[in-house]
Each structure stands twice: as structure tokens, then as C-alpha cells.
Tab-separated table of C-alpha atoms and ligand atoms in Angstrom:
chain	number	residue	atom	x	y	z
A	488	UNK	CA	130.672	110.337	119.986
A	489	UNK	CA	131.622	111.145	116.124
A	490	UNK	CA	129.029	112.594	113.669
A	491	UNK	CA	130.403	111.993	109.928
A	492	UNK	CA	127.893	113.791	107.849
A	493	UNK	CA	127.808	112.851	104.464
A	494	UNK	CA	126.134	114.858	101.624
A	495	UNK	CA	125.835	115.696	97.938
A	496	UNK	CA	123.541	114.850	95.102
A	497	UNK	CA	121.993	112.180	93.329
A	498	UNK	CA	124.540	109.574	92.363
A	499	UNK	CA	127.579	110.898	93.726
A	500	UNK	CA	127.680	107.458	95.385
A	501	UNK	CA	126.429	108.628	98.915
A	502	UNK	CA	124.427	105.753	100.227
A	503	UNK	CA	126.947	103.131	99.213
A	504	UNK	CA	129.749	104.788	100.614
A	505	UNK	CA	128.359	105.872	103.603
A	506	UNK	CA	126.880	102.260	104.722
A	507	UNK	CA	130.253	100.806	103.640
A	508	UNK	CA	132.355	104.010	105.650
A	509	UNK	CA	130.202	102.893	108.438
A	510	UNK	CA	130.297	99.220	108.610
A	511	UNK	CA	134.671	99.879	108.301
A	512	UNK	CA	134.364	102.362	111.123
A	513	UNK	CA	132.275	100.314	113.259
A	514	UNK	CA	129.329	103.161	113.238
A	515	UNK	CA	125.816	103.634	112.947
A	516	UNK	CA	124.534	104.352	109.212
A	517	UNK	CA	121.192	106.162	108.709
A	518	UNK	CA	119.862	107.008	105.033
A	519	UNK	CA	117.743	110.358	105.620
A	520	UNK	CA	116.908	110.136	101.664
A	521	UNK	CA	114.681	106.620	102.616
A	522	UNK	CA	113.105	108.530	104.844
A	523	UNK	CA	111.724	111.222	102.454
A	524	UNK	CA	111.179	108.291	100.276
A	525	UNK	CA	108.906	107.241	102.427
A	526	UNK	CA	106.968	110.098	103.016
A	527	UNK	CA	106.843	110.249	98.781
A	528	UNK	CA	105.307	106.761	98.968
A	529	UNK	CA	102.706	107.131	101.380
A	530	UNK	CA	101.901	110.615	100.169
A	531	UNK	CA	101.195	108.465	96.856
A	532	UNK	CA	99.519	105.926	98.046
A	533	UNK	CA	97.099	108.244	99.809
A	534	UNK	CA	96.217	110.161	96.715
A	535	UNK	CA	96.876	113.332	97.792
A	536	UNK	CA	99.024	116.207	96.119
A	537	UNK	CA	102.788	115.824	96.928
A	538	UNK	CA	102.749	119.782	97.023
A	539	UNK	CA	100.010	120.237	99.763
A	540	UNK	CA	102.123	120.599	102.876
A	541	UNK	CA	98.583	120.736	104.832
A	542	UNK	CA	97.829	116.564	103.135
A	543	UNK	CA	101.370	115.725	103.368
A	544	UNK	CA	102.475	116.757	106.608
A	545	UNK	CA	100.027	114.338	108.642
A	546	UNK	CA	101.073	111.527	107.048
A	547	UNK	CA	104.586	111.994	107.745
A	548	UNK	CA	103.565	112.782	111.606
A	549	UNK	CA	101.622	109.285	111.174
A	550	UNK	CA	104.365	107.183	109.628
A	551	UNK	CA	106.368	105.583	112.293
A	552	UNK	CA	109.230	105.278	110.583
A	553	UNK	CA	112.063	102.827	112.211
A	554	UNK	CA	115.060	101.296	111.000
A	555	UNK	CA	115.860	97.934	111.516
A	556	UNK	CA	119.098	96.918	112.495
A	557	UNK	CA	119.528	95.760	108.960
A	558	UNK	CA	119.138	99.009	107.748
A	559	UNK	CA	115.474	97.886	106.447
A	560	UNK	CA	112.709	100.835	106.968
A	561	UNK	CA	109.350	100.033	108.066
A	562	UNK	CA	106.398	102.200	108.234
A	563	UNK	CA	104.722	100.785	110.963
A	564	UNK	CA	104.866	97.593	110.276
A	565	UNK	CA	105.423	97.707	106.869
A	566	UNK	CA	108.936	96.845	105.564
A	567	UNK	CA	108.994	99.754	102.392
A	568	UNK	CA	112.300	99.174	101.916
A	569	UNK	CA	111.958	98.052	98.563
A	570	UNK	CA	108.876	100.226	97.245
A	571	UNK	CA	111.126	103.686	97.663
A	572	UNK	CA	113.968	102.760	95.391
A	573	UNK	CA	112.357	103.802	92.091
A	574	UNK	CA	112.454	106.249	90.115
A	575	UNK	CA	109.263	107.755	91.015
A	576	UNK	CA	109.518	107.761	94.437
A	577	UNK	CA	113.256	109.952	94.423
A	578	UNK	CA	110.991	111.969	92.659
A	579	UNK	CA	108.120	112.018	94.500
A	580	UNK	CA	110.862	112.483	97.810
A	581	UNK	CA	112.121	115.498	96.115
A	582	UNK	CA	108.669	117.093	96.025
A	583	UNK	CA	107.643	116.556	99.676
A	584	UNK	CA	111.197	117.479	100.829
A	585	UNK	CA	110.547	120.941	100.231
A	586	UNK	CA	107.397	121.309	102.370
A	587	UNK	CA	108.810	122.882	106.125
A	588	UNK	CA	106.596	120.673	107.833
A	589	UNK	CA	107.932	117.543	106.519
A	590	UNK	CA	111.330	118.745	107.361
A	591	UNK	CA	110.962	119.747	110.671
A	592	UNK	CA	109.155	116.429	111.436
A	593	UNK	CA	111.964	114.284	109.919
A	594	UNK	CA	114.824	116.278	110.657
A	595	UNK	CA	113.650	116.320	114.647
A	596	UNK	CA	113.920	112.766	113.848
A	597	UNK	CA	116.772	112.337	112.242
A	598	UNK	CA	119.067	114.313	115.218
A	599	UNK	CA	116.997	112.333	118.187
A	600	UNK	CA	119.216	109.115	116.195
A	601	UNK	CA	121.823	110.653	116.328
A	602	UNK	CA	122.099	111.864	119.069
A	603	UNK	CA	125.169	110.297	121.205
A	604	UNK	CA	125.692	107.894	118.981
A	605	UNK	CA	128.831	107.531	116.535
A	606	UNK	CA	127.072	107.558	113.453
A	607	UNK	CA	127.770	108.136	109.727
A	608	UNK	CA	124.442	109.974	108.252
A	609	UNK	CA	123.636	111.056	104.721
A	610	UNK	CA	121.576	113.219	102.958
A	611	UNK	CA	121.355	116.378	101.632
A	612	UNK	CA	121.286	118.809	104.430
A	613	UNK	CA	123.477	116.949	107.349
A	614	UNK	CA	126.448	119.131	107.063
A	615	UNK	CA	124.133	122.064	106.796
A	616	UNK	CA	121.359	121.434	108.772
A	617	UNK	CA	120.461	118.551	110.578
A	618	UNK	CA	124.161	118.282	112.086
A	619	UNK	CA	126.048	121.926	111.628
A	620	UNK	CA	128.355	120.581	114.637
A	621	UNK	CA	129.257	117.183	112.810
A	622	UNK	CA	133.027	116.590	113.915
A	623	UNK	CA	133.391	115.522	110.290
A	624	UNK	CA	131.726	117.078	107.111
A	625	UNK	CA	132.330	115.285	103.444
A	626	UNK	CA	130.550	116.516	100.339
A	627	UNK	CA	130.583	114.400	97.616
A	628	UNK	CA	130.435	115.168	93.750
A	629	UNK	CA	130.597	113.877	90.705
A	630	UNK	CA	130.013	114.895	86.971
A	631	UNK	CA	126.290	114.728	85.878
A	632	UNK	CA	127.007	112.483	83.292
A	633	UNK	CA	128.652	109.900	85.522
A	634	UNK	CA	126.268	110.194	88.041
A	635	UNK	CA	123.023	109.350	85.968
A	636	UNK	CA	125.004	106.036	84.761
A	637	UNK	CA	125.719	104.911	87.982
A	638	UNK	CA	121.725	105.428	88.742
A	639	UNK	CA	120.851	104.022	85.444
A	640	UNK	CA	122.808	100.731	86.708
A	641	UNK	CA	121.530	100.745	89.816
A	642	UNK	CA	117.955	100.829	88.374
A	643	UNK	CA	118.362	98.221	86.242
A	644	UNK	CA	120.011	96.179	88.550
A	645	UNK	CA	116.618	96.056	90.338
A	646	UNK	CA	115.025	94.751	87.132
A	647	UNK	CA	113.692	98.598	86.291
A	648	UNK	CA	113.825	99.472	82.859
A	649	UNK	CA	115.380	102.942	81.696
A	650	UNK	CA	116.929	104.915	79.261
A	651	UNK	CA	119.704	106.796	80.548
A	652	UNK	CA	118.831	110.308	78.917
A	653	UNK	CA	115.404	109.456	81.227
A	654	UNK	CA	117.646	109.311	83.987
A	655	UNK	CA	119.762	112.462	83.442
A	656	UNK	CA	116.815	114.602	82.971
A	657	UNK	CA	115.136	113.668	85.923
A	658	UNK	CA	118.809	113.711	88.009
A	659	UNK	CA	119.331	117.258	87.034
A	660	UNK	CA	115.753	118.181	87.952
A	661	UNK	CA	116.216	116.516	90.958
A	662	UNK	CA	119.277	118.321	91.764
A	663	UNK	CA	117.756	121.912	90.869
A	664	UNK	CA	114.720	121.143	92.986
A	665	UNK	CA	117.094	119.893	95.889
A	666	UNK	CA	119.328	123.228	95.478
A	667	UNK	CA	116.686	125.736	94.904
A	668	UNK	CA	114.306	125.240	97.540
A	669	UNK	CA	114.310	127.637	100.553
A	670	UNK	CA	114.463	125.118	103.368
A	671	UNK	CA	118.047	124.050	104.065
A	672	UNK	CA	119.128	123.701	100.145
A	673	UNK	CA	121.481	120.885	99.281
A	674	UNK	CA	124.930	122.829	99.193
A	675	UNK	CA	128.519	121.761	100.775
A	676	UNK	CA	129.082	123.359	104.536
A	677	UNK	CA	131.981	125.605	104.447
A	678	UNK	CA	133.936	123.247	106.700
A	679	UNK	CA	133.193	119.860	104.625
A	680	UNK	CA	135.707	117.963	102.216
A	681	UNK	CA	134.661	117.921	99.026
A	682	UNK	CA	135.437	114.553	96.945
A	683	UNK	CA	134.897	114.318	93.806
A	684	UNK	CA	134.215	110.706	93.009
A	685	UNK	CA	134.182	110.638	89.232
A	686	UNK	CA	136.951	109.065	88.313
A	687	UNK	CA	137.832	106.806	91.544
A	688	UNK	CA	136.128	103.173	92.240
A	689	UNK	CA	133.960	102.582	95.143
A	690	UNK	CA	136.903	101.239	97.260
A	691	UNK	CA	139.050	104.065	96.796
A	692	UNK	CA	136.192	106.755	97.828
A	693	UNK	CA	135.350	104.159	100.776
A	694	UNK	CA	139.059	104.724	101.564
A	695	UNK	CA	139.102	108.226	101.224
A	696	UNK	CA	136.151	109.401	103.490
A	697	UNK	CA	137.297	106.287	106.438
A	698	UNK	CA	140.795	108.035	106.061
A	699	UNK	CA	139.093	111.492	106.396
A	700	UNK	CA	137.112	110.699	109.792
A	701	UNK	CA	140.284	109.111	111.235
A	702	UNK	CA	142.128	112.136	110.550
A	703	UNK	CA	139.652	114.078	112.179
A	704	UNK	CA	139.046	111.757	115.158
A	705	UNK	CA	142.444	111.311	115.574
A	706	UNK	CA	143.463	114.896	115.605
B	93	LIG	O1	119.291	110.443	98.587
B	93	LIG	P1	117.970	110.110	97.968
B	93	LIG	O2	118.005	110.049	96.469
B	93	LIG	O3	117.358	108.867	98.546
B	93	LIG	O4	116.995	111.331	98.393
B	93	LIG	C1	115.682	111.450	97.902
B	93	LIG	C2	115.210	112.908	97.998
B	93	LIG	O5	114.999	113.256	99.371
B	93	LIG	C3	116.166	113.951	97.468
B	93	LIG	O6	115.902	114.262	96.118
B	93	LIG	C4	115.929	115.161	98.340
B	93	LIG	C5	115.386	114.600	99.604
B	93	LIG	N1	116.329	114.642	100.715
B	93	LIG	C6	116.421	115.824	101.426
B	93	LIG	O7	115.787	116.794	101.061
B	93	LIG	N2	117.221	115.896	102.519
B	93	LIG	C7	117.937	114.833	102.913
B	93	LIG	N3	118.699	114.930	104.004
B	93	LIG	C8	117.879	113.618	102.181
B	93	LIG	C9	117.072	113.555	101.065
């Protein structure tokens, strides 16, 4: 059974890459960043401070989060899916995602998925954390700049409307709150490949990280 972890920041292209990766390699694909999400949402929707680990950390223990085969999440039986891809809510995932409790809770979660399974996760902290033993590690990057356009698309995309500056500011926040906090920090494991997915299309970065975990699979 293969473990490709996949991390890096916001925008480096993670999520699309890793679902397509997966679907060309045949493998499971879980998003660990919906799952924070999640947590972000509910913590909203309760009303309670996205700081206060002792609020927070019941109502991830009380989520029952699933995936659907589709790759659709539910909370309970609520398809939130949809409700975690703004703005807000990366932001609101980045807060909770530095409380221990939450990560413990999700993280248990996240290697109980994985476990025996060949399966291409993503996050922040696969590499790291959640999967140190992952047969194959990729890290990928990408300049700021690049990387809050790409959001800034996807956003709009979903009929959201923003201002690209917006977006930057609250990437590079994201990414100092993601890197600074004491709980398994977003950084590359010594053993992962970096890629730096700036200047290459989606195909050729798909290509890259399939060609990557056949290497390592094969070898
Ligand atoms: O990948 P994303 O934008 O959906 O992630 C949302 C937030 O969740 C991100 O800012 C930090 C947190 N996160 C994390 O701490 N660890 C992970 N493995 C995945 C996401």
C-alpha cells in the first residue's frame, strides 16, 4: 500500500493536483484542508470563538465527518461541501488548525483512512506529521504572487467576488499562521520533492508528481 503525501501552501495547486494524481494512479484522494474547513464552519455557525480550543474542540469530536465516494464531505448528514470553499472559512480553518485538540482529533482521523489503503493525501502536515513514513513525499510551491491569482480565479469561478490584493493579504497571513504555529507547522519533510509549480500548467505538474510516485513505487 503507497502513501503519496502531498503538501505546501495556499495555491500551490495542491487539491487539484492531488485529486487528478489520484484518479491517474488509480488511488484514494483525501483533502485534510476540507476537513479543517469544516471544523471553521461549524465553529461559526455555533457562535463560538475560533480561538477557544475548550468551544472548538467538542464540535470537532461531534462532527462526523465522512467522505463520500465523490469526494463530497458531509457533517452528519449534511453535504458542506460547498459552504467551506470561501474565503472565510480557509480563514476561519486556519484559526482552529492551530488548537492541539482539533489536531489530534482530525489527524487520528485522517491516518485511520489511510491506513492500508493506496492513497494520495494533502494538506499541510502529511509529510510531516500525519504520515512521516509516506513512501512518497512532494512539497509543492509556488511564488506568492501566482498563487493568490490562481485563488482569486478559483473564487470567482464560484461566483465570489474579490480583489486580488484581498486575496494576497489574506494568502500570506494564511501562510504565516500555517508556518508559525507550534503544532506540526506547514514546512517540506526533509525527504519530500519539492516542485515548484509557477511556471508549469496543471498537466505538466499532474505529470510530474504521477512520474514521481512511479519512480518511487517502482524502485
Ligand atoms: O488546504 P486548505 O486551504 O483547504 O486548508 C485550510 C486550512 O486548514 C489551512 O490554512 C491550514 C489548515 N490545514 C492544516 O492545518 N493541516 C492540514 N493538513 C490541512 C489544512
Amino acid at each position: 500500500m503507497t502513501v503519496v503525501a502531498i503538501d505546501g501552501p495556499v495555491g500551490s495547486g495542491k487539491s487539484t493536483v492531488a485529486r487528478m494524481a489520484a484518479q491517474r494512479l488509480g488511488y484514494l484522494y483525501l483533502d485534510t484542508g476540507a476537513m479543517y474547513r469544516a471544523v471553521g464552519l461549524l465553529a461559526t455557525e455555533a457562535g463560538v470563538r475560533l480561538d477557544d480550543e475548550a468551544a472548538v474542540v467538542p464540535i470537532a469530536a461531534h462532527a462526523e465527518l465522512r467522505f463520500d465516494g465523490d469526494g463530497r464531505l458531509f457533517a452528519g448528514d449534511r453535504d458542506v461541501s460547498g459552504l467551506i470553499r470561501s474565503l472565510e472559512m480557509g480563514a476561519a480553518a486556519s484559526v482552529v488548525s492551530v488548537l492541539p485538540g482539533v489536531r489530534r482529533l482530525l489527524v487520528e482521523r485522517q491516518r485511520t483512512l489511510g491506513a492500508g489503503a493506496d492513497i494520495v493525501m494533502e494538506g499541510r502536515d502529511i509529510g510531516t506529521n500525519v504520515f512521516p513514513g509516506a513512501e512518497v513525499k512532494v512539497f509543492l510551491t509556488a511564488r506568492p504572487e501566482v498563487r493568490a491569482a490562481r485563488r482569486a480565479d478559483e473564487l470567482c469561478a464560484k461566483g465570489e467576488e474579490v480583489d486580488v490584493d484581498e486575496v494576497l493579504d489574506a494568502l500570506l497571513e494564511r501562510d504565516r499562521r500555517d508556518s508559525e504555529r507550534e503544532v506540526a507547522p506547514l514546512r517540506k519533510a526533509a525527504d519530500a520533492v519539492e516542485v515548484d509549480t509557477s511556471k508549469l500548467s496543471l498537466d505538466e505538474v499532474v505529470a510530474a508528481v504521477v512520474a514521481i510516485v512511479r519512480d518511487k513505487v517502482a524502485s
